[in-house]
Coordinates of C-alpha atoms in Angstrom, one line a residue:
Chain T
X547 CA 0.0 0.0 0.0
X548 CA 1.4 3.7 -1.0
X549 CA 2.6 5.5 1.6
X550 CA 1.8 9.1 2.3
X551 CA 4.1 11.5 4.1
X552 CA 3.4 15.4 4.9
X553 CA 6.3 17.7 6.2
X554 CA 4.5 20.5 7.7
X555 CA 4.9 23.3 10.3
X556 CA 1.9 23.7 12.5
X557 CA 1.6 27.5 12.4
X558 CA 2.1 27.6 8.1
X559 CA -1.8 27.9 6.7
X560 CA -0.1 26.5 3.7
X561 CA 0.3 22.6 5.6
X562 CA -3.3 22.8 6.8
X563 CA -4.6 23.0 3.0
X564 CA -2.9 19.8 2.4
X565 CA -4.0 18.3 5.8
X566 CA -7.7 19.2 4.8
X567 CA -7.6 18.1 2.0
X568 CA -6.2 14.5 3.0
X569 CA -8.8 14.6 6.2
X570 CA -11.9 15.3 3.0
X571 CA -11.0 12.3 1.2
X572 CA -10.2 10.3 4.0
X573 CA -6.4 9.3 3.2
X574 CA -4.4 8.4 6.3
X575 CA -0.7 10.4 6.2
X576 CA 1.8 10.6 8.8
X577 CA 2.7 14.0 9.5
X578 CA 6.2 15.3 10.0
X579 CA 6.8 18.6 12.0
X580 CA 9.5 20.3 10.1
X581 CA 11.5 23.1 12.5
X582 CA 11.5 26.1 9.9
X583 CA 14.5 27.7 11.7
X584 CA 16.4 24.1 11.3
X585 CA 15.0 22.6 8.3
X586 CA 15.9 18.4 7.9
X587 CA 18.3 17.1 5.7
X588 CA 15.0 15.2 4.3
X589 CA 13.2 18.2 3.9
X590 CA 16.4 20.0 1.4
X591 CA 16.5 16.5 -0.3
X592 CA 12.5 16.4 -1.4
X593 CA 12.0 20.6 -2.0
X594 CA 15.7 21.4 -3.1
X595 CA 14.2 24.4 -5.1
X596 CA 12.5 26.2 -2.6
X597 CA 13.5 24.4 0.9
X598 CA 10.1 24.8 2.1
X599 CA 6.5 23.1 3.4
X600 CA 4.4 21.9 2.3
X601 CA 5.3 18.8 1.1
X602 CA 3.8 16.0 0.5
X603 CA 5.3 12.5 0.0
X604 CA 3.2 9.8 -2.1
X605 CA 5.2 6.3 -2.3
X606 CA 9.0 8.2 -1.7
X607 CA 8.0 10.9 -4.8
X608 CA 8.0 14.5 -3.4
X609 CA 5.3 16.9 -4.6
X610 CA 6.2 20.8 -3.5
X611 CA 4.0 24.0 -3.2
X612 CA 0.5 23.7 -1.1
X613 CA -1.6 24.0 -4.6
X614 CA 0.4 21.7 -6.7
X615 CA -0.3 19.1 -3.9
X616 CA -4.1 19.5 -3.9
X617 CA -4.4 19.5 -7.3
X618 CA -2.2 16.2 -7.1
X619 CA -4.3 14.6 -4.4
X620 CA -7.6 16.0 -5.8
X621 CA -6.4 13.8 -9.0
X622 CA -5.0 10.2 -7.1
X623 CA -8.3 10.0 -5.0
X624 CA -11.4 11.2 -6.9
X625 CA -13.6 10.6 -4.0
X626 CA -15.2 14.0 -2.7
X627 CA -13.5 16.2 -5.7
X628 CA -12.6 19.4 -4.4
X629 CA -12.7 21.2 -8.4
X630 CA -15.5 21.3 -10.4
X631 CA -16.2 19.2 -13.1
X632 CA -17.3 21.2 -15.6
X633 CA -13.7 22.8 -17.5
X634 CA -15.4 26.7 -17.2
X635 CA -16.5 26.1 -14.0
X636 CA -12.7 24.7 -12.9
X637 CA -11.2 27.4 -14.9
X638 CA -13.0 29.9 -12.7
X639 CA -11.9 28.3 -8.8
X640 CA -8.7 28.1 -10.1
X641 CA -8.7 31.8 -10.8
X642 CA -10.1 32.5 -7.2
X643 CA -7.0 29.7 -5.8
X644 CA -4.3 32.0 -8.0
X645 CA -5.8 35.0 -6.4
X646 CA -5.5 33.2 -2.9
X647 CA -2.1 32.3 -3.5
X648 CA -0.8 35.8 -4.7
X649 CA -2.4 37.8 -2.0
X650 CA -1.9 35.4 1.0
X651 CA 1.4 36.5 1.7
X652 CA 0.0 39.6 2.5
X653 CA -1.7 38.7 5.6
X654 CA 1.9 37.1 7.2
X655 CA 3.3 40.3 6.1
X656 CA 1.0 42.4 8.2
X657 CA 2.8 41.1 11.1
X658 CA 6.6 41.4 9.8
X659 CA 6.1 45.2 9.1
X660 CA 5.2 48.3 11.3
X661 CA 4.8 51.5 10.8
X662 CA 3.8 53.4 7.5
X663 CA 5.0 49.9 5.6
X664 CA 2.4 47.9 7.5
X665 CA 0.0 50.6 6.9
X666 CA 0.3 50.0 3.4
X667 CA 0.0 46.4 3.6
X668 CA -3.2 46.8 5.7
X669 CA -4.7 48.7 2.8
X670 CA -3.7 45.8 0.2
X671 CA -5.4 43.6 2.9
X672 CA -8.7 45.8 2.7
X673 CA -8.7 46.0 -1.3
X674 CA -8.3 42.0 -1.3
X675 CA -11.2 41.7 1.3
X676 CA -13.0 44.0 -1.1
X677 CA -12.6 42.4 -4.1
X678 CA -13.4 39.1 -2.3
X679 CA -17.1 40.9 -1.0
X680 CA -17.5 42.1 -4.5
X681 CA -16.6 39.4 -7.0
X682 CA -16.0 36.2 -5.7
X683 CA -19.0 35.3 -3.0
X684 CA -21.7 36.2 -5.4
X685 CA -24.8 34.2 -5.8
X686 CA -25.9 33.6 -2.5
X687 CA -23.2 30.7 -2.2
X688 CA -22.8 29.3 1.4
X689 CA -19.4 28.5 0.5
X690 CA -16.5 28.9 -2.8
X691 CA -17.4 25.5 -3.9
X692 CA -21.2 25.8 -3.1
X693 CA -22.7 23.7 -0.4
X694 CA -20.1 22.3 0.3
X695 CA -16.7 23.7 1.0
X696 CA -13.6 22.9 -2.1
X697 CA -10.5 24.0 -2.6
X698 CA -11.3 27.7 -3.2
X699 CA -12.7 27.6 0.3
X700 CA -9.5 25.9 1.2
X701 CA -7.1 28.2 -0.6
X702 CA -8.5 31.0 1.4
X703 CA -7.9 29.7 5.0
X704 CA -5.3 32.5 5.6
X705 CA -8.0 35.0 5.4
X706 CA -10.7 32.8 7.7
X707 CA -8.7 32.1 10.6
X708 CA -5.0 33.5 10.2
X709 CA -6.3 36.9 9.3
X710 CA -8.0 37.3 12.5
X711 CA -5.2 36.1 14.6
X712 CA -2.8 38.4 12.9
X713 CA -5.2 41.6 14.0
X714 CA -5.6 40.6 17.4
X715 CA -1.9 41.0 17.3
X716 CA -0.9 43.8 16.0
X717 CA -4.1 45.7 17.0
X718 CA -5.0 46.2 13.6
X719 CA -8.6 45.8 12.4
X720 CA -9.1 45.4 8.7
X721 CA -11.9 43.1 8.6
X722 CA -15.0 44.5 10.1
X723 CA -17.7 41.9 9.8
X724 CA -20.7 44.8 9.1
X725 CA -18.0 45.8 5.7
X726 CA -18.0 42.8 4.4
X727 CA -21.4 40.5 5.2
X728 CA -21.0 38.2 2.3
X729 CA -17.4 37.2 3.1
X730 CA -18.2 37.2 6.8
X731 CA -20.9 34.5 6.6
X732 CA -18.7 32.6 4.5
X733 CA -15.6 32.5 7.8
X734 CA -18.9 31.7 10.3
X735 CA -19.6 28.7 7.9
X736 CA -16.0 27.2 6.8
X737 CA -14.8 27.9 9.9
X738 CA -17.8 25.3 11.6
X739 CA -17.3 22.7 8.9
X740 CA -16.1 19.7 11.1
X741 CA -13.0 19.1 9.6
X742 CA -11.9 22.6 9.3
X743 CA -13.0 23.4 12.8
X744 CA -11.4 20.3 14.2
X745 CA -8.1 20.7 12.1
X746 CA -6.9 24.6 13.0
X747 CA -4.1 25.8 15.1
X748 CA -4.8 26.8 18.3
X749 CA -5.2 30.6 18.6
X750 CA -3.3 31.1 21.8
X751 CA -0.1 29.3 21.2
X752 CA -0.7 31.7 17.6
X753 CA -0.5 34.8 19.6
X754 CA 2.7 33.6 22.0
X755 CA 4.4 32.2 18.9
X756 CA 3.5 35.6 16.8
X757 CA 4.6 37.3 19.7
X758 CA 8.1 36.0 20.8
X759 CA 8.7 36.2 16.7
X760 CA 8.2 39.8 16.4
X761 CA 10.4 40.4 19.3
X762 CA 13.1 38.8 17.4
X763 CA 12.4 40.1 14.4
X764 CA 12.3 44.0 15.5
X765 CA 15.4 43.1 17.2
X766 CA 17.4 42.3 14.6
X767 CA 16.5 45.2 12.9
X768 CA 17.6 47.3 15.0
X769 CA 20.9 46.2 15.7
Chain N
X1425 CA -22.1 24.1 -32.4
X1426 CA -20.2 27.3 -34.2
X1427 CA -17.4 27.4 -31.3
X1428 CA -16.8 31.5 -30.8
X1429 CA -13.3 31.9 -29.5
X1430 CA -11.7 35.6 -28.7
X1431 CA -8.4 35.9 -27.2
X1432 CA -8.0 39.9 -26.0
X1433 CA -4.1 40.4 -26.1
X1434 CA -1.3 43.0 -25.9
X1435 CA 1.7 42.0 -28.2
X1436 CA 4.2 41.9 -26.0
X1437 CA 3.2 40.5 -23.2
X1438 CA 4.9 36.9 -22.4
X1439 CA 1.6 35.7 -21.0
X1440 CA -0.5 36.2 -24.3
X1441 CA 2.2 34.4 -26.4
X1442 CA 1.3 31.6 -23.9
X1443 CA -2.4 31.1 -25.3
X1444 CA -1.7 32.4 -28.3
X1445 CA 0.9 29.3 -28.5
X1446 CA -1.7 26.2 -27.2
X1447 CA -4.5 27.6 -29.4
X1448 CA -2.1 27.7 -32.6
X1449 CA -0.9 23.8 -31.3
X1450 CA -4.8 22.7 -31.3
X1451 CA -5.7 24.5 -34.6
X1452 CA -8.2 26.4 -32.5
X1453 CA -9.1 29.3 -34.9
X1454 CA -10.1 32.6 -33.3
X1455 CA -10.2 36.3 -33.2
X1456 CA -7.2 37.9 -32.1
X1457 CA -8.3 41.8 -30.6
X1458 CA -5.0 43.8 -29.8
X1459 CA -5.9 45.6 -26.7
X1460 CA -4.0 49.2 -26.2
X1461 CA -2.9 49.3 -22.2
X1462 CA -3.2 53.2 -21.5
X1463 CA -6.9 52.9 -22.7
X1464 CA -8.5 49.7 -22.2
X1465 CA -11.8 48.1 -24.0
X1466 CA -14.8 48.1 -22.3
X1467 CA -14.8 44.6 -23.2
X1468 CA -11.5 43.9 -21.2
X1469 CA -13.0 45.7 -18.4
X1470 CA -16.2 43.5 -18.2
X1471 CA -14.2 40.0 -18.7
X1472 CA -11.5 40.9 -16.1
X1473 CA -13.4 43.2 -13.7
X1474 CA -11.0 42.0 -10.6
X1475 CA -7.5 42.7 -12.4
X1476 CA -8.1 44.2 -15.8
X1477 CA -5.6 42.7 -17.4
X1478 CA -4.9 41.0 -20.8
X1479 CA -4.4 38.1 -22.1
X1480 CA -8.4 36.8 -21.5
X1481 CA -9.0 34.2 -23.1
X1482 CA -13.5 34.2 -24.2
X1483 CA -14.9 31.2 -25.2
X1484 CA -18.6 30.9 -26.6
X1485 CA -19.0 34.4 -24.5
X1486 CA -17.6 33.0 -20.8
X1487 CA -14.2 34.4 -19.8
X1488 CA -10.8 32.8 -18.8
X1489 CA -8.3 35.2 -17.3
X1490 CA -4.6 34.2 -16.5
X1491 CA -2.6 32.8 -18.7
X1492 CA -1.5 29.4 -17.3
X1493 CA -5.8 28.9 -16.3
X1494 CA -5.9 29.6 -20.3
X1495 CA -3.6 27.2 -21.2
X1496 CA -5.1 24.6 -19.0
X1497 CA -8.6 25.3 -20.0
X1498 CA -7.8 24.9 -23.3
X1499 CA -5.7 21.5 -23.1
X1500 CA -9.0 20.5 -21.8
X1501 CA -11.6 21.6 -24.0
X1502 CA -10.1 20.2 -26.8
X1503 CA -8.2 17.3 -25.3
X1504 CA -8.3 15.0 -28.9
X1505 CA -5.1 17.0 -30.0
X1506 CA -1.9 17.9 -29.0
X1507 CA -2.1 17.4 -25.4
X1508 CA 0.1 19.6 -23.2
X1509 CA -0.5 18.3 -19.7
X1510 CA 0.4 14.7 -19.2
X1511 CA -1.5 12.3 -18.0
X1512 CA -0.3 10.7 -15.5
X1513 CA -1.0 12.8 -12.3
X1514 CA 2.9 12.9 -10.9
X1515 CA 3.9 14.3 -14.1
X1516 CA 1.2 16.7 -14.5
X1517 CA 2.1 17.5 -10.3
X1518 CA 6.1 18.0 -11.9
X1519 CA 5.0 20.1 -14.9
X1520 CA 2.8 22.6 -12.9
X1521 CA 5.7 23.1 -10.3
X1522 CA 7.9 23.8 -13.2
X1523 CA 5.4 26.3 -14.8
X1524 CA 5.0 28.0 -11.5
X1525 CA 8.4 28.6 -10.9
X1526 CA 8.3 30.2 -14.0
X1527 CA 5.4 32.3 -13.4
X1528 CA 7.4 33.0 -10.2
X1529 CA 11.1 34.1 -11.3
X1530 CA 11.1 35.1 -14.7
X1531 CA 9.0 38.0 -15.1
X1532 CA 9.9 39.8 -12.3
X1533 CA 13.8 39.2 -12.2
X1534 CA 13.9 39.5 -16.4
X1535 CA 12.1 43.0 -15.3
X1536 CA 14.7 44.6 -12.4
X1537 CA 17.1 43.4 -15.6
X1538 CA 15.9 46.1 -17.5
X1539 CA 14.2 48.1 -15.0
X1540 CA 17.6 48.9 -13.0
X1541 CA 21.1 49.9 -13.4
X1542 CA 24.7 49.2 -11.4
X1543 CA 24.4 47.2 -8.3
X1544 CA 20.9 46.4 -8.2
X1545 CA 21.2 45.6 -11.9
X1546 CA 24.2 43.6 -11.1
X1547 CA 22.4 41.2 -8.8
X1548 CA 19.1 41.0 -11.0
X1549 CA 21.6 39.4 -13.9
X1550 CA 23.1 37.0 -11.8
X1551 CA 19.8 35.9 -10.1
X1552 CA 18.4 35.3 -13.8
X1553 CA 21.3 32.9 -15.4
X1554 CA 20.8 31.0 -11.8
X1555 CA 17.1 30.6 -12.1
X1556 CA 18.2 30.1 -16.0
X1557 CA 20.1 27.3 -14.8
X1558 CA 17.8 25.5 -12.9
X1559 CA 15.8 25.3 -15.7
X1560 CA 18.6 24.2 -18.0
X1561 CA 19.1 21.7 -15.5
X1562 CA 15.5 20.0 -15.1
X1563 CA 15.6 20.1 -19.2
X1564 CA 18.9 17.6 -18.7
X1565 CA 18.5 16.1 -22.3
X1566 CA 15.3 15.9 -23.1
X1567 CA 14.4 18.1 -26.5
X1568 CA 11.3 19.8 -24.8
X1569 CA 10.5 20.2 -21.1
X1570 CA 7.5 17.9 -22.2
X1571 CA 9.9 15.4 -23.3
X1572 CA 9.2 13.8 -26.6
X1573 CA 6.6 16.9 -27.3
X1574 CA 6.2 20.6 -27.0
X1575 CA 4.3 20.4 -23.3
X1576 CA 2.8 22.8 -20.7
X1577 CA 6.2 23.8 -19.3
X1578 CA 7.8 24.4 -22.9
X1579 CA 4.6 26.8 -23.8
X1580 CA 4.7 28.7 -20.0
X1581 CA 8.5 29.2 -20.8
X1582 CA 9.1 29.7 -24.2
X1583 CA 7.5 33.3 -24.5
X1584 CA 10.3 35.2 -22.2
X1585 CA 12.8 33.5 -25.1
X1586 CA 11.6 36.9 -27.2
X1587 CA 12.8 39.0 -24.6
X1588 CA 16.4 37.7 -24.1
X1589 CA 17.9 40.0 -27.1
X1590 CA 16.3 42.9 -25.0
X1591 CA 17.6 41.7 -21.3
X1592 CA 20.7 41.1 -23.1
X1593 CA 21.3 44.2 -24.5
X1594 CA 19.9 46.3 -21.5
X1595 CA 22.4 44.4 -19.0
X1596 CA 25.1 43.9 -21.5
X1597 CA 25.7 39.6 -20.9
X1598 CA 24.5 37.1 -23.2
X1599 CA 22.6 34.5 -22.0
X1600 CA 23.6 31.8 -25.0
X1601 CA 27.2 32.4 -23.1
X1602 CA 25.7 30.8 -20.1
X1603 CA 22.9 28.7 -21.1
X1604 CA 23.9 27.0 -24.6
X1605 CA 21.5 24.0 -23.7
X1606 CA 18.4 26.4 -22.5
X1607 CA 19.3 28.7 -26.2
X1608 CA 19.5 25.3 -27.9
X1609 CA 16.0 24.2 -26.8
X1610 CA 14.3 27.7 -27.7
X1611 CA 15.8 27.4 -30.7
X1612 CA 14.3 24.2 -31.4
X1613 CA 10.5 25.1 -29.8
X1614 CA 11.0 28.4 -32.6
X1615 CA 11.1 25.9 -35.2
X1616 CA 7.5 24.7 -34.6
X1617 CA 4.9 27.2 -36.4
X1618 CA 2.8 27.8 -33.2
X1619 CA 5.5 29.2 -31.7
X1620 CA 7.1 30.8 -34.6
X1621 CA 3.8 32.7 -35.6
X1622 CA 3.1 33.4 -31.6
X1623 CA 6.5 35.2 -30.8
X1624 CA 7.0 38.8 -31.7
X1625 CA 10.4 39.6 -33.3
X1626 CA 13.1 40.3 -30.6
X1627 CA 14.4 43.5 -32.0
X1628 CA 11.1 45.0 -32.0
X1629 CA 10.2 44.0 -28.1
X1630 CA 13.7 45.8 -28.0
X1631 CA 12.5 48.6 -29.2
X1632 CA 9.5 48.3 -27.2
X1633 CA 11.8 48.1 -24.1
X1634 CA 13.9 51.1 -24.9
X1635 CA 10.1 52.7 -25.2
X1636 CA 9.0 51.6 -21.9
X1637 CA 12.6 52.7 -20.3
X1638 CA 11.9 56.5 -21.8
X1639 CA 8.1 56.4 -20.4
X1640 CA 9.5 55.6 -17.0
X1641 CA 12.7 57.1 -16.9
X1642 CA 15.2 54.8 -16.7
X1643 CA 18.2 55.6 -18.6

């Protein structure tokens, strides 16, 4: 039977897509916490490009970045498809995933910045949020991939749950629920989805992390 | 059913060459509408409301925006010739990490080539031959990065191979120096019509270079 690894870091929104995704279609994986600071040998050996998690292991052949690995497992285990079927349809979520994938960063980089540069990252954050109200949730959908959540829903994690965390943080507050209603009921719902809501870091341990990080960070900028 | 294909475009860009190179490889034919930058089409406007960019790719009226979706979408739709992905899911997994690394490096490395001078220049140049390299490298000796074939990786690459006379001349290297393999490959991918007819002469995306460097100021 095929073996399935995942090399992870528990704080990385990236890892939970894959995790998700593995949990939906019910594939058992063992799960490797990677130490980002001290990355394995194993690790350098499967992503040599990019040195970095996810990744995701399937009978000793590596498959790198979070998308390329759901769009791998969506394909090796058709139960529960996470894309549409029909090829407009598809080409639309994987517009919405692209548009997840170039503005996620954002949202880790609210916390890496201060001052007038994090400013001007909060007000990307807003126009993303905006575009998200205005374009992407319409139709009355309960979630991206309709009644039930798919990998849209999953590509945007970083704004359900990481989002949130990062404001609390850095006393920032972007996301006013009564701004964007549409998007708003979408977090309530994917974030009480069973396997999302059962599979998220905890928030705490978020904050200390975030914390103790930014202390080193501002740090070694200033000396 | 009459098929109605549009592809809205801008010349230059590397990204419309990419759909402009998988429709030409299924024989797709379509109308080609050259969109002017400084004063889009309302039609751009309505078919890419969330970037309003070009290449969009509209089939039978519904919109496809960003090129690699395009390229996809269209390996799809009409799967019974010349297939770009392959099939086998590891593969395919191999080829879209190769295309995003593309989509990652090239265009905005290739840019701070022509965008900057000195130092910052400098850097940019090395940083391209070594992403250059990589590529070289996961070629090894296959003729195409879809092996036997022109594939997915070949058509998200080949389009930056009509701006290397313009990086080349703006940073003063030569790539071919560096990369004979990569050069060798392009040169091959150039012999196949798509391509051929999909590529814009270099000297004129030169020109169009030296253009852009007035408009912005850079000398």
């Amino acid at each position: 039977m095929a073996v399935v690894k995942l090399f992870g870091a528990w704080l990385s929104p990236y890892c939970y897509r894959v995790i998700w995704a593995l949990k939906l279609k019910g594939i058992a994986y063992e799960y490797i916490e990677e130490d980002l600071s001290n990355k394995s040998p194993l690790l350098l050996q499967y992503n040599p490009i990019h040195k970095k998690i996810p990744v995701l292991l399937h009978d000793d052949k590596p498959i790198c970045e979070s998308t390329v690995i759901l769009r791998y497992i969506d394909e090796i285990w058709p139960q529960n498809p996470l894309l549409p079927a029909d090829p407009h349809e598809r080409a639309v979520a994987l517009f919405w995933i692209k548009f997840a994938d170039d503005k996620s960063p954002l949202i880790s980089k609210l916390f890496r910045t201060d001052g007038e540069e994090q400013q001007a990252v909060a007000k990307e954050c807003f126009e993303m949020l905006e575009v998200l109200e205005e374009h992407a949730l319409i139709g009355g959908k309960k979630f991206f991939g309709g009644d039930e959540i798919n990998m849209v829903d999953i590509a945007f994690c970083s704004v359900a749950h990481w989002l949130g965390v990062i404001e609390d943080f850095a006393g920032l507050k972007i996301f006013e629920p009564h701004k964007f209603p549409r998007l708003n009921s979408w977090i309530q719902n994917f974030k009480s989805v069973p396997v999302i809501k059962d599979n998220l870091p905890d928030t705490d341990k978020m904050l200390a992390l975030l914390k103790r990080r930014r202390e080193m960070l501002l740090a070694s900028k200033s000396s | 059913m009459a098929e109605e294909v549009v592809l809205l475009d801008f010349w230059p860009s590397p990204f419309g060459m990419r759909s402009r190179i998988a429709l030409a490889e299924k024989g797709i034919k379509y109308e080609h509408k050259e969109e002017d930058l400084r004063n889009k089409s309302a039609l751009l406007l309505q078919m890419n409301p969330v970037h309003k960019k070009i290449p969009v790719l509209i089939h039978n009226g519904k919109p496809v925006c960003e090129s690699l979706i395009q390229v996809q979408y269209i390996d799809e739709v009409w799967h019974d010739k010349a297939p770009l992905l392959p099939s086998d899911p590891y593969q395919k997994a191999t080829a879209r990490f190769w295309a995003d690394y593309v989509d990652k490096k090239i265009y905005e490395v290739g840019g701070r080539v022509w965008k900057t001078k000195g130092e910052k220049q400098a850097t940019a140049k090395k940083e391209l031959i070594e992403t250059l390299k990589l590529l070289e490298k996961e070629l090894g000796d296959k003729p195409y990065f879809g092996g036997e074939s022109l594939g997915y990786v070949d058509v998200a690459f080949i389009p930056f191979y009509s701006w290397f006379y313009a990086l080349e001349k703006c940073g003063n290297f030569s790539i071919e120096a560096e990369c004979p393999k990569l050069i060798a490959w392009a040169k091959r991918c150039m012999q196949k019509e798509s391509v051929a007819k999909s590529l814009p002469d270099q000297q004129k995306v030169y020109d169009f270079i030296l253009e852009m460097k007035k408009h912005f100021g850079i000398e």
